[in-house]
């Protein structure tokens, strides 16, 4: 399947380039696009893509591919809309968008939102075991802990090509557009503390929201939100699950922490299912599923199959065979709504202004 890549930054270079290089049985990269011609050339050289662009509109107009893989940073709503209007299937890295309005503006078409942790073999195994136990009805609580060191430390091994050729005025314009979207989501008067919280929810905690959505359904009520420490700092979120039990998410940005670590634990009446995720940038580093059951027995389950690779294969099956993705536009919208509920609850608890869609 011929594809085009939009965005040639850190995730593309560290994850997608090596995966697409070894999955030439599924994909041929026909075109790449980035604001930086340096990055477009670097990724194009590694993947053998002859056509390199700095304009998404130009790339879509020229065509020569069947699908678009959207990997640029920030909100993807407008570029996804353009690609779908042009008739292309789209795999869009999270977040799909920053506002509900962007999702509402998307046309009918083939769209898959990329939450690779949903495709992790350990997560799929945990889903199977939870179903055997009785599903969301048996859950007492879901507890999430994220220890997040700097992105630079997580990517130090990757020898990334850096972009130094993008016009400063263009970057400033794009940041202003992004800020305007956040204002649309939270209101013009939302203070920086609320905007920062929303940014973390949409950029990182959304992975945990997507797992809650798979295991239990999206939370419809947020009871408590607190933040502390210098931004992005530490964040605590809790509330009832939609069927039974409660959830807690504790997310900590720790600049110099030795390694990324994310733990998602499902407690039920007869034991626990614990998932421990390594840094997402380490290819084929397995997630460990620990099953605690009767007589305090513990079973560990690991598989080195790469979640990002399974996700890419699922996109291929979606486009060619019509197999539905785990997250479509509706799922992406659910996570936006939940993130806005988190921001709104924090504002209410701290007597801060909130407006926009979050109201």
GROMACS .gro file of C-alpha atoms in nm:
model
  359
    1UNK     CA    1   0.000   0.000   0.000
    2UNK     CA    2   0.144   0.334  -0.103
    3UNK     CA    3   0.138   0.589   0.179
    4UNK     CA    4   0.247   0.947   0.249
    5UNK     CA    5   0.391   1.062   0.582
    6UNK     CA    6   0.311   1.403   0.728
    7UNK     CA    7   0.557   1.504   1.000
    8UNK     CA    8   0.919   1.388   1.010
    9UNK     CA    9   1.009   1.467   1.371
   10UNK     CA   10   1.107   1.259   1.672
   11UNK     CA   11   0.838   0.988   1.668
   12UNK     CA   12   0.869   0.944   1.291
   13UNK     CA   13   1.246   0.908   1.303
   14UNK     CA   14   1.268   0.692   1.616
   15UNK     CA   15   0.967   0.467   1.558
   16UNK     CA   16   0.801   0.484   1.218
   17UNK     CA   17   1.112   0.492   0.998
   18UNK     CA   18   1.257   0.164   1.134
   19UNK     CA   19   0.916  -0.005   1.133
   20UNK     CA   20   0.826   0.102   0.779
   21UNK     CA   21   1.174   0.000   0.665
   22UNK     CA   22   1.114  -0.356   0.781
   23UNK     CA   23   0.751  -0.375   0.672
   24UNK     CA   24   0.801  -0.313   0.303
   25UNK     CA   25   0.577  -0.616   0.252
   26UNK     CA   26   0.287  -0.392   0.362
   27UNK     CA   27   0.388  -0.034   0.280
   28UNK     CA   28   0.569   0.173   0.022
   29UNK     CA   29   0.635   0.531   0.133
   30UNK     CA   30   0.573   0.742  -0.178
   31UNK     CA   31   0.594   1.090  -0.029
   32UNK     CA   32   0.697   1.267   0.292
   33UNK     CA   33   0.608   1.613   0.418
   34UNK     CA   34   0.744   1.838   0.692
   35UNK     CA   35   0.775   2.212   0.751
   36UNK     CA   36   1.151   2.145   0.755
   37UNK     CA   37   1.296   2.041   0.422
   38UNK     CA   38   1.595   1.907   0.616
   39UNK     CA   39   1.373   1.660   0.802
   40UNK     CA   40   1.173   1.570   0.491
   41UNK     CA   41   1.496   1.490   0.306
   42UNK     CA   42   1.638   1.290   0.598
   43UNK     CA   43   1.328   1.072   0.630
   44UNK     CA   44   1.279   1.051   0.254
   45UNK     CA   45   1.636   0.926   0.212
   46UNK     CA   46   1.592   0.657   0.478
   47UNK     CA   47   1.263   0.532   0.335
   48UNK     CA   48   1.336   0.575  -0.035
   49UNK     CA   49   1.059   0.830  -0.089
   50UNK     CA   50   1.140   1.029  -0.400
   51UNK     CA   51   0.889   1.308  -0.337
   52UNK     CA   52   0.946   1.546  -0.045
   53UNK     CA   53   0.721   1.839   0.047
   54UNK     CA   54   0.697   2.127   0.291
   55UNK     CA   55   0.327   2.185   0.208
   56UNK     CA   56   0.053   1.931   0.289
   57UNK     CA   57  -0.178   2.090   0.031
   58UNK     CA   58   0.081   2.044  -0.246
   59UNK     CA   59   0.141   1.683  -0.146
   60UNK     CA   60  -0.231   1.598  -0.141
   61UNK     CA   61  -0.284   1.766  -0.476
   62UNK     CA   62  -0.003   1.568  -0.640
   63UNK     CA   63  -0.128   1.236  -0.500
   64UNK     CA   64   0.038   0.910  -0.601
   65UNK     CA   65  -0.054   0.727  -0.279
   66UNK     CA   66  -0.356   0.559  -0.122
   67UNK     CA   67  -0.335   0.668   0.242
   68UNK     CA   68  -0.184   0.933   0.468
   69UNK     CA   69  -0.009   0.870   0.801
   70UNK     CA   70  -0.040   1.189   1.009
   71UNK     CA   71   0.255   1.217   1.249
   72UNK     CA   72   0.303   1.592   1.293
   73UNK     CA   73   0.278   1.745   1.640
   74UNK     CA   74  -0.019   1.938   1.776
   75UNK     CA   75  -0.379   1.924   1.663
   76UNK     CA   76  -0.436   1.720   1.349
   77UNK     CA   77  -0.794   1.823   1.282
   78UNK     CA   78  -0.743   2.050   0.981
   79UNK     CA   79  -0.483   1.837   0.801
   80UNK     CA   80  -0.692   1.522   0.858
   81UNK     CA   81  -0.993   1.707   0.715
   82UNK     CA   82  -0.794   1.804   0.406
   83UNK     CA   83  -0.668   1.450   0.352
   84UNK     CA   84  -1.013   1.294   0.397
   85UNK     CA   85  -1.174   1.551   0.167
   86UNK     CA   86  -0.917   1.451  -0.095
   87UNK     CA   87  -1.037   1.091  -0.060
   88UNK     CA   88  -0.744   0.941   0.129
   89UNK     CA   89  -0.759   0.694   0.418
   90UNK     CA   90  -0.586   0.839   0.726
   91UNK     CA   91  -0.396   0.700   1.023
   92UNK     CA   92  -0.370   0.992   1.265
   93UNK     CA   93  -0.145   0.989   1.569
   94UNK     CA   94  -0.311   1.111   1.888
   95UNK     CA   95  -0.455   1.356   1.960
   96UNK     CA   96  -0.698   1.362   1.670
   97UNK     CA   97  -0.778   1.727   1.750
   98UNK     CA   98  -0.794   1.978   2.033
   99UNK     CA   99  -1.160   2.071   1.989
  100UNK     CA  100  -1.492   1.899   1.934
  101UNK     CA  101  -1.559   2.136   1.645
  102UNK     CA  102  -1.259   2.004   1.451
  103UNK     CA  103  -1.394   1.650   1.478
  104UNK     CA  104  -1.744   1.764   1.378
  105UNK     CA  105  -1.595   1.919   1.063
  106UNK     CA  106  -1.445   1.590   0.943
  107UNK     CA  107  -1.616   1.431   0.641
  108UNK     CA  108  -1.725   1.071   0.620
  109UNK     CA  109  -1.432   0.849   0.531
  110UNK     CA  110  -1.169   0.605   0.650
  111UNK     CA  111  -1.004   0.734   0.968
  112UNK     CA  112  -0.807   0.546   1.232
  113UNK     CA  113  -0.670   0.722   1.541
  114UNK     CA  114  -0.332   0.590   1.654
  115UNK     CA  115  -0.326   0.480   2.018
  116UNK     CA  116  -0.057   0.216   1.990
  117UNK     CA  117  -0.101   0.095   2.351
  118UNK     CA  118  -0.443  -0.039   2.256
  119UNK     CA  119  -0.263  -0.271   2.012
  120UNK     CA  120  -0.003  -0.387   2.266
  121UNK     CA  121  -0.020  -0.768   2.295
  122UNK     CA  122  -0.020  -0.742   2.677
  123UNK     CA  123  -0.316  -0.503   2.667
  124UNK     CA  124  -0.510  -0.731   2.433
  125UNK     CA  125  -0.437  -1.025   2.665
  126UNK     CA  126  -0.557  -0.822   2.965
  127UNK     CA  127  -0.878  -0.743   2.775
  128UNK     CA  128  -0.935  -1.114   2.714
  129UNK     CA  129  -0.877  -1.202   3.079
  130UNK     CA  130  -1.105  -0.922   3.197
  131UNK     CA  131  -1.380  -1.047   2.965
  132UNK     CA  132  -1.340  -1.398   3.107
  133UNK     CA  133  -1.376  -1.256   3.459
  134UNK     CA  134  -1.701  -1.080   3.368
  135UNK     CA  135  -1.598  -0.751   3.210
  136UNK     CA  136  -1.633  -0.399   3.356
  137UNK     CA  137  -1.892  -0.519   3.609
  138UNK     CA  138  -1.624  -0.697   3.816
  139UNK     CA  139  -1.382  -0.402   3.842
  140UNK     CA  140  -1.331  -0.245   4.184
  141UNK     CA  141  -1.078   0.015   4.067
  142UNK     CA  142  -0.833   0.110   3.793
  143UNK     CA  143  -0.515   0.280   3.914
  144UNK     CA  144  -0.273   0.450   3.674
  145UNK     CA  145   0.074   0.581   3.755
  146UNK     CA  146   0.297   0.755   3.499
  147UNK     CA  147   0.657   0.858   3.569
  148UNK     CA  148   0.757   1.075   3.274
  149UNK     CA  149   1.119   1.191   3.229
  150UNK     CA  150   1.216   1.447   2.967
  151UNK     CA  151   1.162   1.362   2.602
  152UNK     CA  152   1.527   1.444   2.536
  153UNK     CA  153   1.645   1.175   2.777
  154UNK     CA  154   1.406   0.918   2.630
  155UNK     CA  155   1.527   0.991   2.276
  156UNK     CA  156   1.898   1.039   2.342
  157UNK     CA  157   1.971   0.700   2.182
  158UNK     CA  158   1.795   0.784   1.853
  159UNK     CA  159   2.047   1.027   1.698
  160UNK     CA  160   1.765   1.243   1.561
  161UNK     CA  161   1.808   1.485   1.273
  162UNK     CA  162   1.721   1.834   1.396
  163UNK     CA  163   1.520   2.098   1.208
  164UNK     CA  164   1.680   2.441   1.193
  165UNK     CA  165   1.541   2.565   0.864
  166UNK     CA  166   1.179   2.652   0.948
  167UNK     CA  167   1.086   3.019   0.930
  168UNK     CA  168   1.038   3.167   1.279
  169UNK     CA  169   0.738   3.367   1.164
  170UNK     CA  170   0.566   3.052   1.037
  171UNK     CA  171   0.629   2.876   1.369
  172UNK     CA  172   0.487   3.173   1.559
  173UNK     CA  173   0.177   3.168   1.338
  174UNK     CA  174   0.124   2.796   1.399
  175UNK     CA  175   0.162   2.842   1.775
  176UNK     CA  176  -0.098   3.118   1.763
  177UNK     CA  177  -0.338   2.890   1.574
  178UNK     CA  178  -0.284   2.618   1.834
  179UNK     CA  179  -0.346   2.866   2.116
  180UNK     CA  180  -0.669   2.974   1.947
  181UNK     CA  181  -0.788   2.612   1.937
  182UNK     CA  182  -0.717   2.575   2.308
  183UNK     CA  183  -0.914   2.893   2.371
  184UNK     CA  184  -1.200   2.747   2.169
  185UNK     CA  185  -1.187   2.437   2.390
  186UNK     CA  186  -1.146   2.612   2.727
  187UNK     CA  187  -1.250   2.974   2.675
  188UNK     CA  188  -1.044   3.287   2.618
  189UNK     CA  189  -1.012   3.357   2.992
  190UNK     CA  190  -0.887   3.013   3.096
  191UNK     CA  191  -0.559   3.069   3.288
  192UNK     CA  192  -0.229   2.907   3.200
  193UNK     CA  193  -0.268   2.642   3.475
  194UNK     CA  194  -0.586   2.512   3.309
  195UNK     CA  195  -0.435   2.531   2.959
  196UNK     CA  196  -0.124   2.341   3.074
  197UNK     CA  197  -0.338   2.070   3.233
  198UNK     CA  198  -0.538   2.034   2.912
  199UNK     CA  199  -0.215   2.010   2.711
  200UNK     CA  200  -0.089   1.721   2.923
  201UNK     CA  201  -0.428   1.548   2.912
  202UNK     CA  202  -0.439   1.569   2.531
  203UNK     CA  203  -0.071   1.497   2.474
  204UNK     CA  204   0.006   1.218   2.723
  205UNK     CA  205  -0.276   1.121   2.960
  206UNK     CA  206  -0.496   1.057   2.656
  207UNK     CA  207  -0.317   0.721   2.624
  208UNK     CA  208  -0.456   0.624   2.964
  209UNK     CA  209  -0.798   0.760   2.873
  210UNK     CA  210  -0.789   0.538   2.565
  211UNK     CA  211  -0.710   0.234   2.781
  212UNK     CA  212  -0.992   0.319   3.022
  213UNK     CA  213  -1.217   0.345   2.718
  214UNK     CA  214  -1.117  -0.007   2.609
  215UNK     CA  215  -1.141  -0.166   2.955
  216UNK     CA  216  -1.441   0.012   3.106
  217UNK     CA  217  -1.580   0.281   2.876
  218UNK     CA  218  -1.498   0.652   2.895
  219UNK     CA  219  -1.556   0.823   3.233
  220UNK     CA  220  -1.859   1.053   3.219
  221UNK     CA  221  -1.783   1.221   3.553
  222UNK     CA  222  -1.460   1.361   3.696
  223UNK     CA  223  -1.470   1.397   4.074
  224UNK     CA  224  -1.129   1.540   4.160
  225UNK     CA  225  -0.834   1.701   3.983
  226UNK     CA  226  -0.523   1.848   4.144
  227UNK     CA  227  -0.186   1.965   4.015
  228UNK     CA  228   0.136   2.057   4.194
  229UNK     CA  229   0.498   2.130   4.119
  230UNK     CA  230   0.638   2.346   3.835
  231UNK     CA  231   0.448   2.292   3.509
  232UNK     CA  232   0.382   2.040   3.372
  233UNK     CA  233   0.441   1.908   3.726
  234UNK     CA  234   0.225   1.639   3.881
  235UNK     CA  235  -0.142   1.571   3.809
  236UNK     CA  236  -0.398   1.361   3.996
  237UNK     CA  237  -0.739   1.277   3.846
  238UNK     CA  238  -1.010   1.052   3.988
  239UNK     CA  239  -1.373   0.967   3.940
  240UNK     CA  240  -1.629   0.688   3.900
  241UNK     CA  241  -1.606   0.437   3.619
  242UNK     CA  242  -1.912   0.424   3.392
  243UNK     CA  243  -2.017   0.071   3.499
  244UNK     CA  244  -1.871   0.004   3.844
  245UNK     CA  245  -1.578   0.109   4.059
  246UNK     CA  246  -1.351   0.413   4.039
  247UNK     CA  247  -1.033   0.520   3.863
  248UNK     CA  248  -0.730   0.721   3.966
  249UNK     CA  249  -0.459   0.864   3.739
  250UNK     CA  250  -0.137   1.005   3.886
  251UNK     CA  251   0.093   1.157   3.626
  252UNK     CA  252   0.434   1.302   3.717
  253UNK     CA  253   0.678   1.490   3.495
  254UNK     CA  254   1.020   1.411   3.646
  255UNK     CA  255   1.290   1.575   3.435
  256UNK     CA  256   1.576   1.349   3.543
  257UNK     CA  257   1.392   1.029   3.634
  258UNK     CA  258   1.599   0.727   3.520
  259UNK     CA  259   1.343   0.582   3.277
  260UNK     CA  260   0.984   0.622   3.164
  261UNK     CA  261   0.744   0.394   3.351
  262UNK     CA  262   0.369   0.363   3.319
  263UNK     CA  263   0.163   0.123   3.531
  264UNK     CA  264  -0.206   0.046   3.479
  265UNK     CA  265  -0.361  -0.185   3.740
  266UNK     CA  266  -0.712  -0.327   3.732
  267UNK     CA  267  -0.828  -0.456   4.071
  268UNK     CA  268  -1.125  -0.691   4.083
  269UNK     CA  269  -1.286  -0.909   4.349
  270UNK     CA  270  -1.053  -1.206   4.295
  271UNK     CA  271  -0.722  -1.045   4.203
  272UNK     CA  272  -0.551  -0.791   3.980
  273UNK     CA  273  -0.429  -0.734   3.626
  274UNK     CA  274  -0.120  -0.511   3.619
  275UNK     CA  275   0.036  -0.368   3.302
  276UNK     CA  276   0.381  -0.206   3.314
  277UNK     CA  277   0.478  -0.015   2.999
  278UNK     CA  278   0.836   0.085   2.910
  279UNK     CA  279   0.929   0.395   2.712
  280UNK     CA  280   0.727   0.398   2.389
  281UNK     CA  281   1.035   0.484   2.183
  282UNK     CA  282   1.212   0.153   2.256
  283UNK     CA  283   1.122  -0.084   1.977
  284UNK     CA  284   1.014  -0.435   2.084
  285UNK     CA  285   1.063  -0.362   2.455
  286UNK     CA  286   0.782  -0.574   2.599
  287UNK     CA  287   0.502  -0.456   2.824
  288UNK     CA  288   0.469  -0.688   3.125
  289UNK     CA  289   0.127  -0.816   3.227
  290UNK     CA  290   0.117  -0.955   3.583
  291UNK     CA  291  -0.190  -1.159   3.674
  292UNK     CA  292  -0.258  -1.190   4.047
  293UNK     CA  293  -0.515  -1.458   4.123
  294UNK     CA  294  -0.620  -1.710   4.388
  295UNK     CA  295  -0.377  -1.823   4.656
  296UNK     CA  296  -0.171  -1.508   4.584
  297UNK     CA  297  -0.021  -1.668   4.274
  298UNK     CA  298   0.145  -1.437   4.024
  299UNK     CA  299   0.185  -1.504   3.654
  300UNK     CA  300   0.390  -1.278   3.428
  301UNK     CA  301   0.310  -1.248   3.057
  302UNK     CA  302   0.538  -1.071   2.807
  303UNK     CA  303   0.563  -1.061   2.429
  304UNK     CA  304   0.821  -0.870   2.224
  305UNK     CA  305   0.585  -0.797   1.933
  306UNK     CA  306   0.597  -0.418   1.883
  307UNK     CA  307   0.266  -0.239   1.948
  308UNK     CA  308   0.336   0.029   1.686
  309UNK     CA  309   0.396  -0.246   1.429
  310UNK     CA  310   0.068  -0.419   1.517
  311UNK     CA  311  -0.105  -0.082   1.480
  312UNK     CA  312   0.045  -0.031   1.134
  313UNK     CA  313  -0.067  -0.380   1.028
  314UNK     CA  314  -0.416  -0.297   1.162
  315UNK     CA  315  -0.422   0.019   0.948
  316UNK     CA  316  -0.329  -0.188   0.642
  317UNK     CA  317  -0.614  -0.430   0.722
  318UNK     CA  318  -0.853  -0.138   0.778
  319UNK     CA  319  -0.779   0.020   0.439
  320UNK     CA  320  -0.758  -0.300   0.234
  321UNK     CA  321  -0.999  -0.534   0.411
  322UNK     CA  322  -1.234  -0.298   0.593
  323UNK     CA  323  -1.146  -0.432   0.938
  324UNK     CA  324  -1.260  -0.162   1.184
  325UNK     CA  325  -0.989   0.012   1.391
  326UNK     CA  326  -0.992   0.008   1.770
  327UNK     CA  327  -1.034   0.387   1.773
  328UNK     CA  328  -1.216   0.585   1.507
  329UNK     CA  329  -1.330   0.948   1.506
  330UNK     CA  330  -1.593   0.869   1.770
  331UNK     CA  331  -1.334   0.728   2.008
  332UNK     CA  332  -1.103   1.022   1.947
  333UNK     CA  333  -1.391   1.256   2.027
  334UNK     CA  334  -1.465   1.071   2.353
  335UNK     CA  335  -1.109   1.137   2.470
  336UNK     CA  336  -1.136   1.507   2.383
  337UNK     CA  337  -1.458   1.531   2.582
  338UNK     CA  338  -1.300   1.355   2.882
  339UNK     CA  339  -0.996   1.586   2.869
  340UNK     CA  340  -1.228   1.888   2.864
  341UNK     CA  341  -1.417   1.748   3.165
  342UNK     CA  342  -1.083   1.716   3.347
  343UNK     CA  343  -0.994   2.079   3.271
  344UNK     CA  344  -1.342   2.200   3.367
  345UNK     CA  345  -1.342   2.011   3.697
  346UNK     CA  346  -1.002   2.151   3.789
  347UNK     CA  347  -1.124   2.504   3.712
  348UNK     CA  348  -1.440   2.462   3.920
  349UNK     CA  349  -1.252   2.315   4.219
  350UNK     CA  350  -1.004   2.604   4.213
  351UNK     CA  351  -1.253   2.882   4.132
  352UNK     CA  352  -1.085   2.954   3.798
  353UNK     CA  353  -1.257   3.080   3.481
  354UNK     CA  354  -1.353   2.819   3.222
  355UNK     CA  355  -1.549   2.861   2.899
  356UNK     CA  356  -1.560   2.735   2.542
  357UNK     CA  357  -1.652   2.376   2.471
  358UNK     CA  358  -1.549   2.263   2.820
  359UNK     CA  359  -1.851   2.438   2.972
   0.00000   0.00000   0.00000
